[in-house]
PDB file of C-alpha atoms in Angstrom:
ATOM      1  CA  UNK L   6       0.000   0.000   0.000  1.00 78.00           C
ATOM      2  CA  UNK L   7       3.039   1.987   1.049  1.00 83.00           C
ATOM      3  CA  UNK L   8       4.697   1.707  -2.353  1.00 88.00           C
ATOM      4  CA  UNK L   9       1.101   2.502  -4.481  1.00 89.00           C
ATOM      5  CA  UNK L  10       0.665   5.955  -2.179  1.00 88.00           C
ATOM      6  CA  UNK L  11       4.175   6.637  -3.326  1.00 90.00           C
ATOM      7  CA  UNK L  12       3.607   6.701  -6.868  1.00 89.00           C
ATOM      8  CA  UNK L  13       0.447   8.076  -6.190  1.00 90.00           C
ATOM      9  CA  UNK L  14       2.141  11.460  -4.714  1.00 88.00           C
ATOM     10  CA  UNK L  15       4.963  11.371  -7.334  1.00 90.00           C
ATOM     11  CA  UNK L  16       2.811  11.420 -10.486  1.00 89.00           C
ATOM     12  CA  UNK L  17       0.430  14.048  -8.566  1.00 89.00           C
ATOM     13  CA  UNK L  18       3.326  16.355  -7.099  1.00 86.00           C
ATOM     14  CA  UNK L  19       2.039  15.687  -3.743  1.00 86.00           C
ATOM     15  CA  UNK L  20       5.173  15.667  -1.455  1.00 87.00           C
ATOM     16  CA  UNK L  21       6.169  16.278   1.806  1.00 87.00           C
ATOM     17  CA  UNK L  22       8.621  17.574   4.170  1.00 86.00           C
ATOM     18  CA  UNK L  23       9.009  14.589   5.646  1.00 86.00           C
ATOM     19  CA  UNK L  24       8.136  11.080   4.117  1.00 88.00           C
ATOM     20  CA  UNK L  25       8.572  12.185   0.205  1.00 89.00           C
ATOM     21  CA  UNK L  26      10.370  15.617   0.879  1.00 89.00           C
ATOM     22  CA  UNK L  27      10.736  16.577  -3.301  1.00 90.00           C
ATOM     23  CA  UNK L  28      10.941  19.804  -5.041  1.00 90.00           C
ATOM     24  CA  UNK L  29       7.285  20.698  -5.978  1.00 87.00           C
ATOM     25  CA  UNK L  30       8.777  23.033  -8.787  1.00 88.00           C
ATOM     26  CA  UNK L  31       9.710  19.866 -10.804  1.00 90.00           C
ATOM     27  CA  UNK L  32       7.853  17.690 -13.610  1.00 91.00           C
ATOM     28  CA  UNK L  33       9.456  14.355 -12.392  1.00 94.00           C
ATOM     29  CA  UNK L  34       8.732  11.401 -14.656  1.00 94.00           C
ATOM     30  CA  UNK L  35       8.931   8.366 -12.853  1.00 94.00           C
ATOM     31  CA  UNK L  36       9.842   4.715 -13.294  1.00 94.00           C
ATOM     32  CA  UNK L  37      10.131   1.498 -10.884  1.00 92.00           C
ATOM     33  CA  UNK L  38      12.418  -1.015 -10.949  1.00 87.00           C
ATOM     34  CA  UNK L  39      13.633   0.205 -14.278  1.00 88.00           C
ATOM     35  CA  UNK L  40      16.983   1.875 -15.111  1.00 81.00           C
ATOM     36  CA  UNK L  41      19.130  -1.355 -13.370  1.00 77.00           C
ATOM     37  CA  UNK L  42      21.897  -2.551 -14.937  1.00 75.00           C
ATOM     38  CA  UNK L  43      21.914  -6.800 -14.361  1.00 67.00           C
ATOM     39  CA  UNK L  44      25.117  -7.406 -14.899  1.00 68.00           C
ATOM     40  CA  UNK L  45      24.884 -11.228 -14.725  1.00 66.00           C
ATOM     41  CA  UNK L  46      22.806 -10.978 -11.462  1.00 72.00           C
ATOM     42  CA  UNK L  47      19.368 -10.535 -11.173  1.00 72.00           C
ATOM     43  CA  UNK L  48      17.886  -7.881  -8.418  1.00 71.00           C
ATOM     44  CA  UNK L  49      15.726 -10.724  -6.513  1.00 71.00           C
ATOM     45  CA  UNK L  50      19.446 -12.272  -5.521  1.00 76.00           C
ATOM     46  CA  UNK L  51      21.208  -9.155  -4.621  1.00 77.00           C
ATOM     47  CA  UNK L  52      21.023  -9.192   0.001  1.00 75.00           C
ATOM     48  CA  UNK L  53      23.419  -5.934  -0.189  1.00 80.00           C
ATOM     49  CA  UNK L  54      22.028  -2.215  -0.619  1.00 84.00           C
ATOM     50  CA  UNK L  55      25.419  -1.095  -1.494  1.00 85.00           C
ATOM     51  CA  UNK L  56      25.519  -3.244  -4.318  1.00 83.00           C
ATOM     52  CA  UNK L  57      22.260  -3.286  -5.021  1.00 84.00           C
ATOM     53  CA  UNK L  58      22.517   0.503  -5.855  1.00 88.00           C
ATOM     54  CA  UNK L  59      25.294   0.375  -7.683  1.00 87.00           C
ATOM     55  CA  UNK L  60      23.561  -1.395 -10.338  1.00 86.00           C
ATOM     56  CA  UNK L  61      21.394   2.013 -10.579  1.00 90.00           C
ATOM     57  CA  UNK L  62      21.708   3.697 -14.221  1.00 91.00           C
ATOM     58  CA  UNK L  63      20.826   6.922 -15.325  1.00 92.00           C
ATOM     59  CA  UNK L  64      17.022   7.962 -16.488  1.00 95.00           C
ATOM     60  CA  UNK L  65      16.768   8.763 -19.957  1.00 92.00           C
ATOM     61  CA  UNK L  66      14.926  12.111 -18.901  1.00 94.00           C
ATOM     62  CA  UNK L  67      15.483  14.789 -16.002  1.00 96.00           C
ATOM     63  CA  UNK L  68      14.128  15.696 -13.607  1.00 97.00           C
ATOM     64  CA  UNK L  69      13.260  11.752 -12.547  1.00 96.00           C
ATOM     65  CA  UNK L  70      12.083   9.694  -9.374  1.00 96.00           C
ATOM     66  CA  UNK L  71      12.682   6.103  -9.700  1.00 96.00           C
ATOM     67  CA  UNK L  72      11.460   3.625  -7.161  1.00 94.00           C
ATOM     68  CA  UNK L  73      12.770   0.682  -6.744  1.00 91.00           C
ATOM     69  CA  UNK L  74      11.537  -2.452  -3.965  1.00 86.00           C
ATOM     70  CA  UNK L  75      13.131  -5.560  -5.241  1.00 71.00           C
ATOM     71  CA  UNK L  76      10.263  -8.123  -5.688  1.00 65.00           C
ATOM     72  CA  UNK L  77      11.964 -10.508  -2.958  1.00 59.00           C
ATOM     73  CA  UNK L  78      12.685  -8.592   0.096  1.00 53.00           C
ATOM     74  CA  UNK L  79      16.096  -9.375   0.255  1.00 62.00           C
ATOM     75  CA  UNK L  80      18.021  -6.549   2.643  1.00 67.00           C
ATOM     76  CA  UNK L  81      17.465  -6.506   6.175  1.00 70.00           C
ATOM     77  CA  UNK L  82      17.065  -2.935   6.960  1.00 79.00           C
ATOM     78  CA  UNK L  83      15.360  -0.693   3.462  1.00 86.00           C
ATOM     79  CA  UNK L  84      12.481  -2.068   1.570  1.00 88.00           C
ATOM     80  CA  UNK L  85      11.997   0.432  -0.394  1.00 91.00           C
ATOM     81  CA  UNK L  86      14.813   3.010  -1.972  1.00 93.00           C
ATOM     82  CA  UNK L  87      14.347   6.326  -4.233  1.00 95.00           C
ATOM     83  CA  UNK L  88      16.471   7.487  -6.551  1.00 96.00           C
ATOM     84  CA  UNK L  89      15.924  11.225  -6.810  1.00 96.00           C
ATOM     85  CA  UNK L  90      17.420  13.064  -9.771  1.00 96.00           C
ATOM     86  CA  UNK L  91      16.821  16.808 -10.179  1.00 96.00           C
ATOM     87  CA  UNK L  92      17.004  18.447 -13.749  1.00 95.00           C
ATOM     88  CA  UNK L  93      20.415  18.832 -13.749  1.00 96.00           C
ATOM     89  CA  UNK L  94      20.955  15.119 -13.352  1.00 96.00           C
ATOM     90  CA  UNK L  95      22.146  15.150  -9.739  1.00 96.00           C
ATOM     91  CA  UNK L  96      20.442  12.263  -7.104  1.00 96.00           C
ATOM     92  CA  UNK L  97      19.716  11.960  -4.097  1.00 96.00           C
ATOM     93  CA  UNK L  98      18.900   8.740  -2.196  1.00 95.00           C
ATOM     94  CA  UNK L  99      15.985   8.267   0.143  1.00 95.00           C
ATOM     95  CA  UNK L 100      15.425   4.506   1.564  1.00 91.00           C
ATOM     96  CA  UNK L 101      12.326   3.032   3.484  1.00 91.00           C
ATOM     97  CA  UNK L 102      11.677   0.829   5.714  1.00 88.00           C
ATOM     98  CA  UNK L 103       8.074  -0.765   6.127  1.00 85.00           C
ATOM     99  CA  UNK L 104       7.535  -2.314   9.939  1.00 80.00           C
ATOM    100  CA  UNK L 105       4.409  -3.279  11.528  1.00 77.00           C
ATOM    101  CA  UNK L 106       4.369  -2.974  14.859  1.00 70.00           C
ATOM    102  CA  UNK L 107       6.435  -0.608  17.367  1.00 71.00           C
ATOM    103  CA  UNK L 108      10.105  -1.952  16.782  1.00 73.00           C
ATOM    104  CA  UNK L 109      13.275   0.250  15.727  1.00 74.00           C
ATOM    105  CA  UNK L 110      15.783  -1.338  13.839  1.00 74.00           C
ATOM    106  CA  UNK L 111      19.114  -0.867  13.914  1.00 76.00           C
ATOM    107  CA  UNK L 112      20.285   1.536  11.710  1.00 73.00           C
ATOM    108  CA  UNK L 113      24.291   1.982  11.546  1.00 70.00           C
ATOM    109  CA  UNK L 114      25.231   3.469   7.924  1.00 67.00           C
ATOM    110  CA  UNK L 115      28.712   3.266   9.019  1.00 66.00           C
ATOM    111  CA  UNK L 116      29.049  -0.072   7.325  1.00 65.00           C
ATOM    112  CA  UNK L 117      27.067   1.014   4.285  1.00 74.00           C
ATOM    113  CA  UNK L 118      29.078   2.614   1.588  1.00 75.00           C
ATOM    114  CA  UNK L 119      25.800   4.415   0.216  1.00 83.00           C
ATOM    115  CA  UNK L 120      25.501   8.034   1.273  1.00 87.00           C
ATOM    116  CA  UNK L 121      21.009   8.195   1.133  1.00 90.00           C
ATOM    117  CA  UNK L 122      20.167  11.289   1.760  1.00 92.00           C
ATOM    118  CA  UNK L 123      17.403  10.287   4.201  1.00 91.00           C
ATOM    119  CA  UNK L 124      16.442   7.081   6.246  1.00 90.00           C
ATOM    120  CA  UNK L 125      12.754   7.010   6.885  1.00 91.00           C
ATOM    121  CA  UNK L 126      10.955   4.219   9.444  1.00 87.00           C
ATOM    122  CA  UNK L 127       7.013   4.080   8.669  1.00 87.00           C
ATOM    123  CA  UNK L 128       5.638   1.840  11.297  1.00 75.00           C
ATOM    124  CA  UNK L 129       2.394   0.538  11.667  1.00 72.00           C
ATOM    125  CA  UNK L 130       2.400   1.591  15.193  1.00 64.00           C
ATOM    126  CA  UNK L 131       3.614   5.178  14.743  1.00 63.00           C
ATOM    127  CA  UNK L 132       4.010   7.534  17.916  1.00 66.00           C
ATOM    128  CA  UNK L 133       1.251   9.846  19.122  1.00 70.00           C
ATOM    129  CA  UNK L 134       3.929  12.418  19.756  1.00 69.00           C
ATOM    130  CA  UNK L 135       5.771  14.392  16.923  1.00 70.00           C
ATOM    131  CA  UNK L 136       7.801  13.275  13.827  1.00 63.00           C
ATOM    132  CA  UNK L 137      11.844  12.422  15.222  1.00 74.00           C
ATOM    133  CA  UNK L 138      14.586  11.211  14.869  1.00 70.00           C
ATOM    134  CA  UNK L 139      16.216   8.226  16.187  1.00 72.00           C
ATOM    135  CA  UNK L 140      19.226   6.081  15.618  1.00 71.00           C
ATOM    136  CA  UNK L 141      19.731   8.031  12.450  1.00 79.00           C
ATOM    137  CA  UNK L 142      16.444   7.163  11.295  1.00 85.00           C
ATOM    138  CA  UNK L 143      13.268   9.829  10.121  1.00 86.00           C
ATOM    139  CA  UNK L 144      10.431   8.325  12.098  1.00 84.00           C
ATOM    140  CA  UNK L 145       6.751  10.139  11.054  1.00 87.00           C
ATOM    141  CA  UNK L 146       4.125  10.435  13.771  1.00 81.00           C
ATOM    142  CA  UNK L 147       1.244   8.508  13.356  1.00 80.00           C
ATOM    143  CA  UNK L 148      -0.627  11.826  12.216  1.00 83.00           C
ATOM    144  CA  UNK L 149       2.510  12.481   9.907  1.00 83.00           C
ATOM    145  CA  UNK L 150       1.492   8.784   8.381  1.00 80.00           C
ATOM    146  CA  UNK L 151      -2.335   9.639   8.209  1.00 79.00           C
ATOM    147  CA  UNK L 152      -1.783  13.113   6.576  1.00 80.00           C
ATOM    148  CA  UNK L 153       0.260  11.327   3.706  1.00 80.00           C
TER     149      UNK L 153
END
C-alpha cells in the first residue's frame, strides 16, 4: 500500500517535508524497478544495498524519481529506496523501511558505503507524539502517516 501511495504522490506532485520531501517546482517522470543494470545478477538475488545501488543507471529524462523495492525482500534494513534526480541530473537517495508494529531497527550506515540522503521508518504503530529522529532514522508520527 506503502509503495502505491508513493507513486500516487509522485505522479500528482504531492510531497512532503518529511516522508517524500521533493521539489514541488519539478515535472518528475517516474519509473520502478527500471533503469538497473543486471550485470549477470538478477535484483531478486542481490542481500546488499550497497551493491544493489550500484547497479542504478541513469534515467533517460530529467528531472526523474525512480522507485525501486526488489520483488523478494532481500536486505534486512530498506524495503523500499528512491532514486531522486533533479534536472540537472544530480540524485539523491531516500530509503524506506516498512515495519508493523512498534520496533526500531538498527540503523548503523557506518558499514554502508551508500551516502542516502534520508532514512525514513514508517511503522504501523507510529508515535502519538511528533515526527523524530532516532538512531539516524526519520520516524513520522502517526498523524505524519495519516496526513500522507
Amino acid at each position: 500500500l506503502f509503495l502505491l501511495v508513493v507513486i500516487i504522490r509522485v505522479v500528482s506532485r504531492q510531497f512532503d517535508e518529511v516522508i517524500l520531501p521533493l521539489d514541488l517546482s519539478m515535472d518528475y517522470s517516474i519509473s520502478f524497478n527500471e533503469f538497473y543494470r543486471y550485470d549477470k545478477e538478477p535484483m531478486v538475488r542481490i542481500i546488499k544495498v550497497d551493491k544493489f545501488v550500484k547497479g542504478f543507471t541513469e534515467p533517460d529524462r530529467y528531472p526523474h524519481v525512480a522507485i525501486y523495492q526488489p520483488k523478494n525482500a532481500t536486505f534486512p534494513l530498506f524495503d523500499l529506496i528512491i532514486a531522486v534526480y533533479d534536472k540537472t541530473g544530480k540524485r539523491s537517495l531516500y530509503a524506506y523501511q516498512l515495519k508493523e508494529g512498534r520496533e526500531i531497527p538498527k540503523l548503523n550506515t557506518s558499514q554502508l558505503e551508500t551516502n542516502f540522503d534520508a532514512c525514513v521508518l514508517v511503522r504501523g504503530q507510529p508515535s502519538q507524539g511528533e515526527t523524530r529522529s532516532k538512531q539516524r532514522w526519520i520516524i513520522p508520527s502517526k498523524s505524519e502517516i495519516t496526513a500522507f
